[in-house]
mmCIF file of C-alpha atoms and ligand atoms in Angstrom:
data_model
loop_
_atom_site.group_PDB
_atom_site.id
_atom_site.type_symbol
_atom_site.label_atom_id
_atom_site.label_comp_id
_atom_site.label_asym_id
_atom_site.label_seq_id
_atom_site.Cartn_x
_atom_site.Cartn_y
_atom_site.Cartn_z
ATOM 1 C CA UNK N 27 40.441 23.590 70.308
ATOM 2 C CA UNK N 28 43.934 22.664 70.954
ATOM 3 C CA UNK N 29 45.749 24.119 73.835
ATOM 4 C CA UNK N 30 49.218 25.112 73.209
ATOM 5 C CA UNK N 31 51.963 25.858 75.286
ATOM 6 C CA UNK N 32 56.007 26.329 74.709
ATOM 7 C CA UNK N 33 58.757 26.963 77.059
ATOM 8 C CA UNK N 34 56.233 28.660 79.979
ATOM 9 C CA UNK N 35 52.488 27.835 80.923
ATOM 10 C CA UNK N 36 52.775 24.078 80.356
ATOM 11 C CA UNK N 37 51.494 22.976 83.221
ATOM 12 C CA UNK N 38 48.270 25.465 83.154
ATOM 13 C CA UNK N 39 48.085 24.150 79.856
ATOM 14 C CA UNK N 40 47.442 20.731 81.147
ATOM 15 C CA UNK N 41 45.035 21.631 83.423
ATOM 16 C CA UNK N 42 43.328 23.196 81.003
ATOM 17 C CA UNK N 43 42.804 21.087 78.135
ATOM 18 C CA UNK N 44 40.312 18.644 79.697
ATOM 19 C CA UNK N 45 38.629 21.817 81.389
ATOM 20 C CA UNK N 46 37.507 22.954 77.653
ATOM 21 C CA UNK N 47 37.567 19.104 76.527
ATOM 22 C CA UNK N 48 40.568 20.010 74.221
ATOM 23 C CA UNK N 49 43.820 18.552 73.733
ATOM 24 C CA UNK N 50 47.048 19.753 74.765
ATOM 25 C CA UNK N 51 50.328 20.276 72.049
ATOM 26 C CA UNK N 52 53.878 21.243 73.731
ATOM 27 C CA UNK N 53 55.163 23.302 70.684
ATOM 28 C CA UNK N 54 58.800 22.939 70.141
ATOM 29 C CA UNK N 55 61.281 25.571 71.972
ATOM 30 C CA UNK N 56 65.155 25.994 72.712
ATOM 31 C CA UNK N 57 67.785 28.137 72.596
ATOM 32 C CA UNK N 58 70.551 28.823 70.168
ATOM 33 C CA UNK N 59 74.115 28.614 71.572
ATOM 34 C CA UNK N 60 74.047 32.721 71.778
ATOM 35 C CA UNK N 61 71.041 32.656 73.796
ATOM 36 C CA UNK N 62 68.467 33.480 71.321
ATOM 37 C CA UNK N 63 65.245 31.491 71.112
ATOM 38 C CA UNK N 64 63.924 28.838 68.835
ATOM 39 C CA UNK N 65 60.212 27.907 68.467
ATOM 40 C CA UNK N 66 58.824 25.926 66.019
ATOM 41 C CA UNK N 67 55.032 24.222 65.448
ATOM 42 C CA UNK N 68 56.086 20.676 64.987
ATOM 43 C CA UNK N 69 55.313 19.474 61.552
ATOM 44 C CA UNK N 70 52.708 16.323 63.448
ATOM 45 C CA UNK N 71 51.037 19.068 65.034
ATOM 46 C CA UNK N 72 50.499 21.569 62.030
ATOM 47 C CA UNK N 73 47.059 19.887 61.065
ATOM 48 C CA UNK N 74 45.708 20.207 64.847
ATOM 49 C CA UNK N 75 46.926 24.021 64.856
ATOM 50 C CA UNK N 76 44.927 24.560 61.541
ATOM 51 C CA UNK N 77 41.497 22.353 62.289
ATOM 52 C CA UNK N 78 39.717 25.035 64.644
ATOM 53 C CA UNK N 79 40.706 27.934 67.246
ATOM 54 C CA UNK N 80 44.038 27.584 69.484
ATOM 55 C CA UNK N 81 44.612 28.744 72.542
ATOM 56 C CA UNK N 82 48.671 29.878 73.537
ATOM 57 C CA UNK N 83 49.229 29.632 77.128
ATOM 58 C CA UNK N 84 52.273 31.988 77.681
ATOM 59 C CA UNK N 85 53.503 34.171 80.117
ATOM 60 C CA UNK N 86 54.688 38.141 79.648
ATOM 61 C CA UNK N 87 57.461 37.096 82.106
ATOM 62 C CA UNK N 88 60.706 37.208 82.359
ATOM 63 C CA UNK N 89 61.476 39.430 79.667
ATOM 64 C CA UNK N 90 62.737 36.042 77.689
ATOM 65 C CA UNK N 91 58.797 35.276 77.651
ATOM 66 C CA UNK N 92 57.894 38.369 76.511
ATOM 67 C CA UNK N 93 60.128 37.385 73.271
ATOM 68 C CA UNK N 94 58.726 33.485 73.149
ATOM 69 C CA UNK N 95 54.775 34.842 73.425
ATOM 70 C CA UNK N 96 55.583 36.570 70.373
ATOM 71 C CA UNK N 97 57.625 34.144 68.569
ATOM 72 C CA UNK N 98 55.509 31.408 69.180
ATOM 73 C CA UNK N 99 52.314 33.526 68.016
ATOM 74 C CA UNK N 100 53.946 34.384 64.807
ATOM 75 C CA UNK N 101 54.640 30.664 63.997
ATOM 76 C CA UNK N 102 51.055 29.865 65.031
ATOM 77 C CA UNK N 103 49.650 32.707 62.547
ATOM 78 C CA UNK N 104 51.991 31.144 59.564
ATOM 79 C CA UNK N 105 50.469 27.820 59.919
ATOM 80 C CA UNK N 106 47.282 28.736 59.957
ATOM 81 C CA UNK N 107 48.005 31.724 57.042
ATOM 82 C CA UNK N 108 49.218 28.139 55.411
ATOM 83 C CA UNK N 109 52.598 29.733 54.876
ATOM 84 C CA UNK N 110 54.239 26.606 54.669
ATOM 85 C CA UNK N 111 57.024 27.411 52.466
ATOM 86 C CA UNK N 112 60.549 26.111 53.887
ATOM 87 C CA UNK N 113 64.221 25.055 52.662
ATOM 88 C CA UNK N 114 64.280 21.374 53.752
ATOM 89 C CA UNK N 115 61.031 20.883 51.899
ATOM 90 C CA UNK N 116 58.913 19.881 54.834
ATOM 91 C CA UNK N 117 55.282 19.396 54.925
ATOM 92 C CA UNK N 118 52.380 19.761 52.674
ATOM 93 C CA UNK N 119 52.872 23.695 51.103
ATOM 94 C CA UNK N 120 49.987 23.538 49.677
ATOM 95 C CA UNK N 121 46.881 24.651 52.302
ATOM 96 C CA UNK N 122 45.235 27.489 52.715
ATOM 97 C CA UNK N 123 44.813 30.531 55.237
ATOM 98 C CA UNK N 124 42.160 29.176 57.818
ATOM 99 C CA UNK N 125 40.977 32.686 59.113
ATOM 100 C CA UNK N 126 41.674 34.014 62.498
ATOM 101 C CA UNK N 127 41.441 31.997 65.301
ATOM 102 C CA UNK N 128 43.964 32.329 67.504
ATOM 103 C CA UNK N 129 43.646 33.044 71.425
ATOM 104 C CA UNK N 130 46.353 34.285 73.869
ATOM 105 C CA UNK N 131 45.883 33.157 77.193
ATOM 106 C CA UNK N 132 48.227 34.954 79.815
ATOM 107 C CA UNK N 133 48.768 33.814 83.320
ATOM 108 C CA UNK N 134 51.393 36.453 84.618
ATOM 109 C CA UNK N 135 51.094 39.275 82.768
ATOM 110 C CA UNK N 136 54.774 41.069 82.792
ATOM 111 C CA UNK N 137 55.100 44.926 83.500
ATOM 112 C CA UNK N 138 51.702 45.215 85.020
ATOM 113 C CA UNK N 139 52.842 47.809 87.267
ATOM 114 C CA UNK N 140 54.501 49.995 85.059
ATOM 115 C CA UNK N 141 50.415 51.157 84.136
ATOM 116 C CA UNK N 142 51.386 54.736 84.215
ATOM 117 C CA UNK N 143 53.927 57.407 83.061
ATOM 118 C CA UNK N 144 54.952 57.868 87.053
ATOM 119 C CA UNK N 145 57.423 60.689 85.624
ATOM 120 C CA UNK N 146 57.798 62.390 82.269
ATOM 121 C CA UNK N 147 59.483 60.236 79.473
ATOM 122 C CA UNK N 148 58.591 57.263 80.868
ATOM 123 C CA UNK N 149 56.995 53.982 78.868
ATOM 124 C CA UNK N 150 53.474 52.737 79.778
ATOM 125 C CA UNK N 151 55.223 49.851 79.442
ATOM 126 C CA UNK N 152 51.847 47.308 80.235
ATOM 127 C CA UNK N 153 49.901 49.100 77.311
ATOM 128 C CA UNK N 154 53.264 48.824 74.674
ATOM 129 C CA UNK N 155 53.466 45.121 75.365
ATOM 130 C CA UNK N 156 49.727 44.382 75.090
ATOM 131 C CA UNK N 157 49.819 46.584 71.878
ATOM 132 C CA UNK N 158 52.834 44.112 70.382
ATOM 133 C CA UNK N 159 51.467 41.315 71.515
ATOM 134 C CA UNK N 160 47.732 41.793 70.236
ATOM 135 C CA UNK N 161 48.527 42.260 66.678
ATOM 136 C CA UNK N 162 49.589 38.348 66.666
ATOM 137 C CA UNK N 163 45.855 36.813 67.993
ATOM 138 C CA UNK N 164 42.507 37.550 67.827
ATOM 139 C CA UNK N 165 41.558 38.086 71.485
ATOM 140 C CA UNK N 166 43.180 37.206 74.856
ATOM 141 C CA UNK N 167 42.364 36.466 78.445
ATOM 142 C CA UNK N 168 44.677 37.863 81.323
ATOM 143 C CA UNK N 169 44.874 36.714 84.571
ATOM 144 C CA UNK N 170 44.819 39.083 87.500
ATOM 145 C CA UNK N 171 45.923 42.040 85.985
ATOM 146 C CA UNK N 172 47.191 44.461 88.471
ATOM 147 C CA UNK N 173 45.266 47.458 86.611
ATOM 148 C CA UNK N 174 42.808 46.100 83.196
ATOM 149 C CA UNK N 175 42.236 50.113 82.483
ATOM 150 C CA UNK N 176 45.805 50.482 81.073
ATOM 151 C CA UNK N 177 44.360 48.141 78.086
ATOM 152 C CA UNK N 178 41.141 50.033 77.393
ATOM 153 C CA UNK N 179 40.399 50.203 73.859
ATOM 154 C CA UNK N 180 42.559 47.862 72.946
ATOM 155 C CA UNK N 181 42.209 46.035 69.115
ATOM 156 C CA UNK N 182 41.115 43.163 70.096
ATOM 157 C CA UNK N 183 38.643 41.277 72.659
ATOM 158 C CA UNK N 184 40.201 41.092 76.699
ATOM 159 C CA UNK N 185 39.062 39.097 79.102
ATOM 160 C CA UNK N 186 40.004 39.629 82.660
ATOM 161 C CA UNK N 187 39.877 36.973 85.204
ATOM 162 C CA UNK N 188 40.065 36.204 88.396
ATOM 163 C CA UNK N 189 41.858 33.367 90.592
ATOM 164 C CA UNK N 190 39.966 34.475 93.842
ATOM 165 C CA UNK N 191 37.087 32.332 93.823
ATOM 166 C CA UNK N 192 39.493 29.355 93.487
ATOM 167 C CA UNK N 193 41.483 31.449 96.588
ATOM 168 C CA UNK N 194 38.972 31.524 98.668
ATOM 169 C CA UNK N 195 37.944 28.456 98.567
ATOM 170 C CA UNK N 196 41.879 27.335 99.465
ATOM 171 C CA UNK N 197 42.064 29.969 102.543
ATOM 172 C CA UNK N 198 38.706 28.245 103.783
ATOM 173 C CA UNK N 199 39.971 24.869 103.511
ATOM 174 C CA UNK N 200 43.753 24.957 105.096
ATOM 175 C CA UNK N 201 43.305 28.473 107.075
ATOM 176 C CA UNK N 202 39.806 29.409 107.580
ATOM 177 C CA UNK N 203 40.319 32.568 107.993
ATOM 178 C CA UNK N 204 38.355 34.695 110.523
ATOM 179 C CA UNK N 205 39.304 37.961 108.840
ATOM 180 C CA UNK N 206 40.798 39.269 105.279
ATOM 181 C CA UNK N 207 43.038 42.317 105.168
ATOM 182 C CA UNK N 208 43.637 43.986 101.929
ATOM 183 C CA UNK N 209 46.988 45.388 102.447
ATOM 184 C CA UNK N 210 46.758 48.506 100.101
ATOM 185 C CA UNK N 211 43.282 49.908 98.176
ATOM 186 C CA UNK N 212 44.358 48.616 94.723
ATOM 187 C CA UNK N 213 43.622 45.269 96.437
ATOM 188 C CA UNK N 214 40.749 45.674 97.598
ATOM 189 C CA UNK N 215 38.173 44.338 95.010
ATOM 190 C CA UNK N 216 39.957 41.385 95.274
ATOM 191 C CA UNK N 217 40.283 40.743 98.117
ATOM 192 C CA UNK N 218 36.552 41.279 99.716
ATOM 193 C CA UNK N 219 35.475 38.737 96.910
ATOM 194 C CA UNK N 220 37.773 36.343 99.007
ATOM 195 C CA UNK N 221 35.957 37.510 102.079
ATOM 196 C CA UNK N 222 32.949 37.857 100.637
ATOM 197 C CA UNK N 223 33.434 33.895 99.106
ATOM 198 C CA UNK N 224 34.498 32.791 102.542
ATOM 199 C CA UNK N 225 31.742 34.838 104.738
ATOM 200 C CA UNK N 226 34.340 36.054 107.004
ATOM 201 C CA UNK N 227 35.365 39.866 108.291
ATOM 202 C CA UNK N 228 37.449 42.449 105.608
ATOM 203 C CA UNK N 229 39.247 45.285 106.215
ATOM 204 C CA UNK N 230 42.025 47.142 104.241
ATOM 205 C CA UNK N 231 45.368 49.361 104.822
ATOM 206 C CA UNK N 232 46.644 52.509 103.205
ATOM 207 C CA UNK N 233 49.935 51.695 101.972
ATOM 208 C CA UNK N 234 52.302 54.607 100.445
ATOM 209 C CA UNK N 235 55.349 53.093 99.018
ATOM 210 C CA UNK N 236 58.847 54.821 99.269
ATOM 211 C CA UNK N 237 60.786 52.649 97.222
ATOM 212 C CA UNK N 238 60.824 49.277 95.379
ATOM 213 C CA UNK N 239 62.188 47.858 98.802
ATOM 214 C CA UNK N 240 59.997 49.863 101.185
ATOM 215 C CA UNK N 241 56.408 50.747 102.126
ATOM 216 C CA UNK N 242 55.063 52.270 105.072
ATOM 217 C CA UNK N 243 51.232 51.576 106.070
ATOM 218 C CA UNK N 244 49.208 54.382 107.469
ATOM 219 C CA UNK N 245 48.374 52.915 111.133
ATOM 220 C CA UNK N 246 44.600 52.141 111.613
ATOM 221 C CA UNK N 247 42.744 49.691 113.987
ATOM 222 C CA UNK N 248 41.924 46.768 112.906
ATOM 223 C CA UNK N 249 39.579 44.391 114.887
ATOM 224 C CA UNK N 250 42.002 41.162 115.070
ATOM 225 C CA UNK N 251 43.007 40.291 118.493
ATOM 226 C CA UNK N 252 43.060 36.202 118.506
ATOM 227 C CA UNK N 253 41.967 35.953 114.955
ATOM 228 C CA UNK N 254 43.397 34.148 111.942
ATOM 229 C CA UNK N 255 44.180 36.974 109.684
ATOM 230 C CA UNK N 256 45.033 36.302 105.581
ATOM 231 C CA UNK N 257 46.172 38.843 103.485
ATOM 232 C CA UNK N 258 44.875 38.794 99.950
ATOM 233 C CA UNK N 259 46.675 40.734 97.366
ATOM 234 C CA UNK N 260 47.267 40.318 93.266
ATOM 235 C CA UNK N 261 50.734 39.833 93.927
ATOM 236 C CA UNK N 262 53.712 39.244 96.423
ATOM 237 C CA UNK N 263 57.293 40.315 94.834
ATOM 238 C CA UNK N 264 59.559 41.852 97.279
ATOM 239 C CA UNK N 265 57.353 40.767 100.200
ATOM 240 C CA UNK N 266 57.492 44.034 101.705
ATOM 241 C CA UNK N 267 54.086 44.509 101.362
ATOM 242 C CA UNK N 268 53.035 41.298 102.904
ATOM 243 C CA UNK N 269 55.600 42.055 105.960
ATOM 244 C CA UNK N 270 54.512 45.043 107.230
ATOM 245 C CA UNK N 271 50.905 44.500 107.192
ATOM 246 C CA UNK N 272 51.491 41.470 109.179
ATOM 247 C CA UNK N 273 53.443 43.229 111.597
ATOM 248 C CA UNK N 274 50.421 45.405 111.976
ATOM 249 C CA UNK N 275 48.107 42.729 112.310
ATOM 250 C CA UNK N 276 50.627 41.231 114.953
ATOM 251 C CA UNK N 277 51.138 44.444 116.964
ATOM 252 C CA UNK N 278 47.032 44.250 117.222
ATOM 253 C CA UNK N 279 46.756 40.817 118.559
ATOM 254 C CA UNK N 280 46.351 38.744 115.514
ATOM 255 C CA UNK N 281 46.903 34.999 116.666
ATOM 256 C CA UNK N 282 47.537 33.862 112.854
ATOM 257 C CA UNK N 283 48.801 35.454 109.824
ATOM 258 C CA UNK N 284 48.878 33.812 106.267
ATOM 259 C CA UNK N 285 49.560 35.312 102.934
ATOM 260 C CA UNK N 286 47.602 34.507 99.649
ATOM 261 C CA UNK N 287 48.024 36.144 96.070
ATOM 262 C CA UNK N 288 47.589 34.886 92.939
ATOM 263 C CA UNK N 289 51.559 35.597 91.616
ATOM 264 C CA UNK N 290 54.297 34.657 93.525
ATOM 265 C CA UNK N 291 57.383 36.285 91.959
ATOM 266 C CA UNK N 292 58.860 36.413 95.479
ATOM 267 C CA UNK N 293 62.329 38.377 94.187
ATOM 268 C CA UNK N 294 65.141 38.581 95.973
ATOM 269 C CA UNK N 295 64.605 36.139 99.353
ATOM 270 C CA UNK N 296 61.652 36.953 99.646
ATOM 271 C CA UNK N 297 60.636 33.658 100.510
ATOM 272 C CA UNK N 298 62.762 33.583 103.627
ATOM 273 C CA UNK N 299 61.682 36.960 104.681
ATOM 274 C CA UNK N 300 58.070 36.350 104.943
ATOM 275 C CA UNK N 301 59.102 32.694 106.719
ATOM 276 C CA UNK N 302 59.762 35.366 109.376
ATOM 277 C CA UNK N 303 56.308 37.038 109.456
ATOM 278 C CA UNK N 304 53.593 34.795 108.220
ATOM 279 C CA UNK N 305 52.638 31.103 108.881
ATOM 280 C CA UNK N 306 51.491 30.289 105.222
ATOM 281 C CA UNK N 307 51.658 31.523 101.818
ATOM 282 C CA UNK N 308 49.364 30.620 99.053
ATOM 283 C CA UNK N 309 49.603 31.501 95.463
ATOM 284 C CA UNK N 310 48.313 30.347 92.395
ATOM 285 C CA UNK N 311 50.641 28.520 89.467
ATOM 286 C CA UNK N 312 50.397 31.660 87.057
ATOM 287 C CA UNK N 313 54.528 31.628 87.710
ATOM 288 C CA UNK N 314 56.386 28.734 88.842
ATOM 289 C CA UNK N 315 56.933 28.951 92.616
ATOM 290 C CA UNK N 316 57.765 26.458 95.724
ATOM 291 C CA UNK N 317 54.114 27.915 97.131
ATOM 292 C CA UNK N 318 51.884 27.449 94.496
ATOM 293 C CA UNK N 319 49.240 25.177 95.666
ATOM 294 C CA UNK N 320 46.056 26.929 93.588
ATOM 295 C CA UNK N 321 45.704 26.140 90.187
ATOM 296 C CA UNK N 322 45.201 29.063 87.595
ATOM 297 C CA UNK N 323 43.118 26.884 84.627
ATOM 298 C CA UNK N 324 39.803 27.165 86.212
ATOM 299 C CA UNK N 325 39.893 31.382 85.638
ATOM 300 C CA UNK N 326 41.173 30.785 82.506
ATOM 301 C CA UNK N 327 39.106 28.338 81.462
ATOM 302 C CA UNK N 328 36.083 30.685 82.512
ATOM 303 C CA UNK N 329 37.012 33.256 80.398
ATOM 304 C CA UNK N 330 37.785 31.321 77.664
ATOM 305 C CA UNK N 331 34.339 30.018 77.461
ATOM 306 C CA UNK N 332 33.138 33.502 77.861
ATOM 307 C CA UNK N 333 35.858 35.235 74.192
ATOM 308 C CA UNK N 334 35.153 32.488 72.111
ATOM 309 C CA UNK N 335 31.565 32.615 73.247
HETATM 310 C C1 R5P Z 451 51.087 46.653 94.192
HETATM 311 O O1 R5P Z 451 50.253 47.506 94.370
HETATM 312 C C2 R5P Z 451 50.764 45.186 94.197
HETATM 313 O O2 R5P Z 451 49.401 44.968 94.320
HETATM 314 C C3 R5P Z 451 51.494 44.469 95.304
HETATM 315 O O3 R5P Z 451 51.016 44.911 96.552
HETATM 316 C C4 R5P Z 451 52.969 44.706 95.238
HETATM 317 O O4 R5P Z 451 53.427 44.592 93.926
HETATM 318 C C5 R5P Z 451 53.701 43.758 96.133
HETATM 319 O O5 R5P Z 451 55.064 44.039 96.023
HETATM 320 P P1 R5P Z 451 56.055 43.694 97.199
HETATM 321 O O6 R5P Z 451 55.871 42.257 97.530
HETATM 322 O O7 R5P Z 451 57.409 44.004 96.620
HETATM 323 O O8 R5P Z 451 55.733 44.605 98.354
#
């Protein structure tokens, strides 16, 4: 099964082709002078796209990916529909429609958050891109979702998967941790499989969030005097999160404080910011970062096994 990336996901890509025994194809993508994006399935790879299943490893994110996920899937589905047909004459015209066969592999998954109408009028904007995106494959696997029930009954087959085990098993070799903190309860699943993995204490915070900028943690006690404390969560953007619940854990006597997630968007300095209040951050590769030390093929790799299983 070849293993196809474009302009994002090409180094998951790599890691992932020997982890299904598959080889990877960089399919062909630019921009046009006004911005707008060019993909193409180059003609030496059109055979390889057509011999058996493909996986495209692309991310929902920035919004530009959002537009290169599809564009890329739709010239996928023409070569394997065998439509062919172009002006410079190129390539053999004359194949057929292979059948479906064609698996979306997502490492970030953009607009996670937005998994609810907050207020009146609003998009569900998670479920509306999963919607688009779905009618171009036959089945994907997502990466950490922030919330998988926004995509309940979707049309095709999800599978959900998780960088934690690959998490732990980084905490326990550069931090060993003596204690996990989930710093809000959407984490926690996560992030007492990390403790869990590791064999080490868990707790969790109550985090009510004001603004995109600020949260506020409901003050609890937590049992980390002289410990080394990491906080697990899905993701770290602003930092805020990450910040405050290490200030907790350093008002109670925590001797150590590292961060792990498994996408670092880290907007707006937040890189700098949480220099200031933890002493390591881990992240997967799922988005390109100067922290990402965990690689994200394994999890996909597992649940790729598992769809086309
Ligand atoms: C939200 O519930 C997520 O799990 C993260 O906790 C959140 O997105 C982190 O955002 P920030 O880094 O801006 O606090």
């Amino acid at each position: 099964m070849p293993v196809l990336s474009g302009a994002s996901g090409g180094e998951i890509a790599q890691g992932l082709a020997p982890l299904i025994g598959m080889e990877h194809l960089v399919l062909e993508s630019r921009r046009f002078p006004d911005g707008e994006a060019y993909v193409r399935v180059p003609l030496e790879s059109i055979d390889s796209v057509r011999s058996e299943n493909v996986v495209l490893v692309s991310n929902t994110y920035p919004d530009s990916g959002i537009l290169q996920t599809i564009l890329l899937l739709g010239a996928i589905r023409d070569v394997r529909m065998g439509d062919l047909s172009n002006l410079k004459g190129e390539g053999d015209i004359d194949v057929g429609n292979v059948g479906p066969g064609i698996f979306l592999a997502i490492p970030y998954f953009g607009y996670a958050r937005q998994d609810k109408r907050f207020s009146a009028g609003e998009s569900v904007s998670a479920r509306v891109l999963a919607e688009i995106v779905s009618r171009f494959c036959d089945g994907m696997v997502i990466l950490d979702l922030h919330a998988p029930e926004v995509l309940q009954g979707m049309d095709v087959p999800i599978k959900y998967v998780s960088s934690m085990p690959e998490i732990a098993e980084s905490l326990h070799r550069n931090v060993n941790p003596d204690f996990i903190l989930s710093p809000d309860k959407g984490a926690i699943s996560r992030a007492s499989e990390v403790a869990n993995l590791i064999g080490c204490e868990f707790s969790y915070l109550e985090k009510t969030r004001i603004d995109a900028h600020t949260i506020e943690h409901t003050p609890k006690d937590l049992d980390v005097s002289g410990k080394i404390v990491s906080i697990v969560d899905d993701m770290i953007s602003t930092g805020g999160t990450i910040c405050r619940a290490s200030d907790a854990l350093r008002r109670q006597g925590a001797k150590e404080v590292h961060a792990a997630c498994t996408h670092g968007l880290f907007t707006g300095g937040a890189l700098s910011r949480l220099a200031n209040h933890v002493d390591g951050v881990y992240t997967t590769d799922s988005l390109p970062n100067p922290r990402a030390s965990v690689s994200a093929a394994p999890a996909i790799a597992r649940g790729l096994k598992e769809l086309i299983s």
